[in-house]
Coordinates of C-alpha atoms in Angstrom, one line a residue:
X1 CA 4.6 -7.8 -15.6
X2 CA 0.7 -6.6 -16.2
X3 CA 1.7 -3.6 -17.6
X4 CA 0.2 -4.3 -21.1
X5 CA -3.0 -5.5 -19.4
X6 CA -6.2 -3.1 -20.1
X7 CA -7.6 -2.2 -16.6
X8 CA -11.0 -0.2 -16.4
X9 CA -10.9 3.4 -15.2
X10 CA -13.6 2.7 -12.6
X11 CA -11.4 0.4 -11.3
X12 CA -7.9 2.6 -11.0
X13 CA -10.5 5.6 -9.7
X14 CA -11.5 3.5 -7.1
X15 CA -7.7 2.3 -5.8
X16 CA -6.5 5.8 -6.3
X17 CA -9.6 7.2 -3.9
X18 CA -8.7 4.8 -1.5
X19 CA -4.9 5.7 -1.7
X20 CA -5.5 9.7 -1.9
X21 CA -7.8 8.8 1.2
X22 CA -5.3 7.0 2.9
X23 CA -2.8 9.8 2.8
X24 CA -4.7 12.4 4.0
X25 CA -5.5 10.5 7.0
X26 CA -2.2 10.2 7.5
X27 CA -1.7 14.1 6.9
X28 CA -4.9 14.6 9.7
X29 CA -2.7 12.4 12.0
X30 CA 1.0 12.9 11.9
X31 CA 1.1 10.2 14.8
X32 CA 0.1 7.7 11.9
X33 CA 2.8 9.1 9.1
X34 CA 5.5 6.1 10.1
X35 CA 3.1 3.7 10.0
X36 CA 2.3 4.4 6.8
X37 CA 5.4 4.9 5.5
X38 CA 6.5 1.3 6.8
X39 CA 3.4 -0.4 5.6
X40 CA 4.3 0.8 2.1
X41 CA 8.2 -0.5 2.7
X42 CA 6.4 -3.9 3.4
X43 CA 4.0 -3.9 0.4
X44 CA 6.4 -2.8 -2.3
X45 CA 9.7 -4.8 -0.8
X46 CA 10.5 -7.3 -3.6
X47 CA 11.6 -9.8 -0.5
X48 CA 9.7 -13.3 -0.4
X49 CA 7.7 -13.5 2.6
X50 CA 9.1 -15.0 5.4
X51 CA 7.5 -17.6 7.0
X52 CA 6.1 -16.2 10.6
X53 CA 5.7 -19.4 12.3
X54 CA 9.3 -20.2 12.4
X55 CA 10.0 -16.6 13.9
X56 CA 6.9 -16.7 16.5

């Protein structure tokens, strides 16, 4: 969808820090390497959200 949009280097720098940070945390901490992995299933799922309230 934005893949024609022009996005500043600083900016991608600055998300791919946090991301390359993020995994090596994860590589520090093998305890934390399946919460990781299911946060990212979350994020990048194409489901619609689900509305908690009903569920809770």
């Amino acid at each position: 969808m934005f893949i024609n949009v022009l996005v500043e280097s600083p900016s991608i720098d600055y998300h791919t820090s946090l991301a390359q940070n993020a995994l090596q945390v994860c590589l520090t901490h093998p305890e934390l390497q399946n919460e990781m992995y299911c946060q990212l299933i979350k994020q990048t799922n194409c489901r619609t959200p689900h509305n908690y309230s009903l569920t809770q």
